[in-house]
Amino acid sequence: MLIAKNEIYARHGYIFKNEDLYNYFMGCIWYSPTCDSTDFDDNIFNEYEKENLEILSDLDTY
């Protein structure tokens, strides 16, 4: 779940503070880290990404 949820952020250039996540996504050819957490705005997500994040968060609580 952790990778799936964070991939949505990664696709928008989120720069991860978590070293493991950062290293994982740096291994993806499509990942282009451009926005740190202080500048990142969740409003960038489209309706499908928002819904997927909600579903993944709900599944993560089980």
Short mmCIF file of N, CA and C in Angstrom, two decimals:
data_model
loop_
_atom_site.label_atom_id
_atom_site.label_comp_id
_atom_site.label_asym_id
_atom_site.label_seq_id
_atom_site.Cartn_x
_atom_site.Cartn_y
_atom_site.Cartn_z
N MET A 1 0.81 -1.20 0.00
CA MET A 1 0.00 0.00 0.00
C MET A 1 0.86 1.26 0.00
N LEU A 2 1.96 1.20 0.72
CA LEU A 2 2.82 2.38 0.85
C LEU A 2 3.32 2.86 -0.50
N ILE A 3 3.78 1.94 -1.32
CA ILE A 3 4.30 2.31 -2.64
C ILE A 3 3.17 2.81 -3.53
N ALA A 4 2.05 2.12 -3.54
CA ALA A 4 0.92 2.51 -4.39
C ALA A 4 0.45 3.92 -4.05
N LYS A 5 0.30 4.20 -2.77
CA LYS A 5 -0.16 5.52 -2.35
C LYS A 5 0.85 6.60 -2.72
N ASN A 6 2.10 6.33 -2.47
CA ASN A 6 3.13 7.34 -2.72
C ASN A 6 3.47 7.50 -4.19
N GLU A 7 3.13 6.51 -5.01
CA GLU A 7 3.36 6.67 -6.45
C GLU A 7 2.52 7.81 -7.01
N ILE A 8 1.35 8.01 -6.45
CA ILE A 8 0.50 9.12 -6.90
C ILE A 8 1.21 10.44 -6.64
N TYR A 9 1.84 10.56 -5.49
CA TYR A 9 2.60 11.76 -5.18
C TYR A 9 3.84 11.86 -6.07
N ALA A 10 4.51 10.74 -6.26
CA ALA A 10 5.75 10.73 -7.05
C ALA A 10 5.49 11.18 -8.48
N ARG A 11 4.36 10.82 -9.04
CA ARG A 11 4.05 11.19 -10.42
C ARG A 11 3.84 12.69 -10.59
N HIS A 12 3.69 13.38 -9.46
CA HIS A 12 3.58 14.84 -9.50
C HIS A 12 4.87 15.51 -9.01
N GLY A 13 5.94 14.74 -8.91
CA GLY A 13 7.24 15.31 -8.59
C GLY A 13 7.54 15.52 -7.13
N TYR A 14 6.74 14.91 -6.26
CA TYR A 14 6.95 15.07 -4.82
C TYR A 14 8.34 14.56 -4.43
N ILE A 15 9.06 15.34 -3.65
CA ILE A 15 10.38 14.93 -3.15
C ILE A 15 10.18 14.31 -1.78
N PHE A 16 10.48 13.04 -1.67
CA PHE A 16 10.26 12.30 -0.43
C PHE A 16 11.38 12.54 0.58
N LYS A 17 10.98 12.77 1.83
CA LYS A 17 11.96 12.90 2.91
C LYS A 17 12.40 11.52 3.38
N ASN A 18 11.50 10.55 3.23
CA ASN A 18 11.81 9.17 3.59
C ASN A 18 12.82 8.63 2.58
N GLU A 19 13.99 8.27 3.07
CA GLU A 19 15.09 7.85 2.20
C GLU A 19 14.73 6.61 1.37
N ASP A 20 14.02 5.66 1.98
CA ASP A 20 13.65 4.44 1.25
C ASP A 20 12.71 4.76 0.08
N LEU A 21 11.71 5.61 0.33
CA LEU A 21 10.79 5.99 -0.74
C LEU A 21 11.51 6.79 -1.81
N TYR A 22 12.35 7.72 -1.39
CA TYR A 22 13.11 8.53 -2.35
C TYR A 22 13.96 7.64 -3.25
N ASN A 23 14.69 6.71 -2.64
CA ASN A 23 15.55 5.81 -3.42
C ASN A 23 14.73 4.90 -4.34
N TYR A 24 13.60 4.43 -3.84
CA TYR A 24 12.75 3.58 -4.67
C TYR A 24 12.30 4.32 -5.93
N PHE A 25 11.77 5.51 -5.75
CA PHE A 25 11.25 6.24 -6.90
C PHE A 25 12.36 6.79 -7.79
N MET A 26 13.52 7.05 -7.24
CA MET A 26 14.65 7.46 -8.08
C MET A 26 15.03 6.35 -9.06
N GLY A 27 14.68 5.13 -8.73
CA GLY A 27 14.92 4.00 -9.62
C GLY A 27 13.90 3.89 -10.75
N CYS A 28 12.87 4.72 -10.73
CA CYS A 28 11.84 4.73 -11.77
C CYS A 28 12.21 5.79 -12.80
N ILE A 29 12.27 5.40 -14.06
CA ILE A 29 12.73 6.33 -15.10
C ILE A 29 11.81 7.54 -15.26
N TRP A 30 10.57 7.41 -14.87
CA TRP A 30 9.61 8.50 -15.03
C TRP A 30 9.65 9.51 -13.89
N TYR A 31 10.31 9.15 -12.78
CA TYR A 31 10.28 10.02 -11.59
C TYR A 31 11.18 11.23 -11.77
N SER A 32 10.60 12.39 -11.57
CA SER A 32 11.34 13.64 -11.68
C SER A 32 11.03 14.49 -10.44
N PRO A 33 11.86 14.37 -9.40
CA PRO A 33 11.59 15.09 -8.15
C PRO A 33 11.74 16.60 -8.33
N THR A 34 10.64 17.31 -8.18
CA THR A 34 10.65 18.75 -8.43
C THR A 34 10.02 19.59 -7.33
N CYS A 35 9.31 18.98 -6.39
CA CYS A 35 8.56 19.76 -5.42
C CYS A 35 8.69 19.16 -4.02
N ASP A 36 9.26 19.94 -3.10
CA ASP A 36 9.40 19.41 -1.73
C ASP A 36 8.08 19.55 -0.98
N SER A 37 8.03 18.95 0.19
CA SER A 37 6.78 18.86 0.93
C SER A 37 6.22 20.22 1.34
N THR A 38 7.07 21.21 1.53
CA THR A 38 6.57 22.53 1.94
C THR A 38 5.86 23.26 0.80
N ASP A 39 6.20 22.94 -0.43
CA ASP A 39 5.59 23.60 -1.59
C ASP A 39 4.51 22.76 -2.27
N PHE A 40 4.39 21.50 -1.87
CA PHE A 40 3.46 20.60 -2.55
C PHE A 40 2.02 20.93 -2.16
N ASP A 41 1.14 20.95 -3.15
CA ASP A 41 -0.27 21.26 -2.94
C ASP A 41 -1.12 20.07 -3.40
N ASP A 42 -1.86 19.48 -2.48
CA ASP A 42 -2.71 18.33 -2.82
C ASP A 42 -3.78 18.65 -3.85
N ASN A 43 -4.03 19.92 -4.09
CA ASN A 43 -5.04 20.30 -5.09
C ASN A 43 -4.60 19.96 -6.51
N ILE A 44 -3.36 19.54 -6.67
CA ILE A 44 -2.86 19.15 -7.99
C ILE A 44 -3.47 17.82 -8.44
N PHE A 45 -3.96 17.02 -7.49
CA PHE A 45 -4.52 15.71 -7.82
C PHE A 45 -5.85 15.86 -8.55
N ASN A 46 -6.04 14.99 -9.55
CA ASN A 46 -7.34 14.97 -10.23
C ASN A 46 -8.32 14.12 -9.41
N GLU A 47 -9.56 14.05 -9.86
CA GLU A 47 -10.60 13.36 -9.09
C GLU A 47 -10.29 11.88 -8.90
N TYR A 48 -9.66 11.26 -9.88
CA TYR A 48 -9.35 9.83 -9.79
C TYR A 48 -8.21 9.59 -8.79
N GLU A 49 -7.23 10.45 -8.82
CA GLU A 49 -6.12 10.33 -7.87
C GLU A 49 -6.61 10.54 -6.45
N LYS A 50 -7.48 11.51 -6.25
CA LYS A 50 -8.03 11.76 -4.91
C LYS A 50 -8.80 10.55 -4.41
N GLU A 51 -9.61 9.97 -5.29
CA GLU A 51 -10.39 8.79 -4.91
C GLU A 51 -9.47 7.61 -4.62
N ASN A 52 -8.46 7.41 -5.45
CA ASN A 52 -7.51 6.32 -5.22
C ASN A 52 -6.76 6.50 -3.90
N LEU A 53 -6.36 7.73 -3.59
CA LEU A 53 -5.69 7.99 -2.32
C LEU A 53 -6.60 7.67 -1.14
N GLU A 54 -7.87 8.01 -1.27
CA GLU A 54 -8.83 7.72 -0.21
C GLU A 54 -9.01 6.22 -0.03
N ILE A 55 -9.15 5.50 -1.14
CA ILE A 55 -9.31 4.05 -1.08
C ILE A 55 -8.07 3.40 -0.47
N LEU A 56 -6.89 3.81 -0.92
CA LEU A 56 -5.65 3.23 -0.39
C LEU A 56 -5.47 3.55 1.09
N SER A 57 -5.87 4.73 1.51
CA SER A 57 -5.79 5.09 2.93
C SER A 57 -6.74 4.23 3.75
N ASP A 58 -7.94 4.00 3.23
CA ASP A 58 -8.91 3.15 3.92
C ASP A 58 -8.39 1.72 4.03
N LEU A 59 -7.81 1.20 2.96
CA LEU A 59 -7.27 -0.16 2.97
C LEU A 59 -6.08 -0.28 3.91
N ASP A 60 -5.34 0.79 4.05
CA ASP A 60 -4.15 0.79 4.89
C ASP A 60 -4.49 0.70 6.37
N THR A 61 -5.73 1.02 6.74
CA THR A 61 -6.13 0.98 8.15
C THR A 61 -6.50 -0.43 8.60
N TYR A 62 -6.64 -1.37 7.66
CA TYR A 62 -7.00 -2.74 8.03
C TYR A 62 -5.81 -3.55 8.42
#
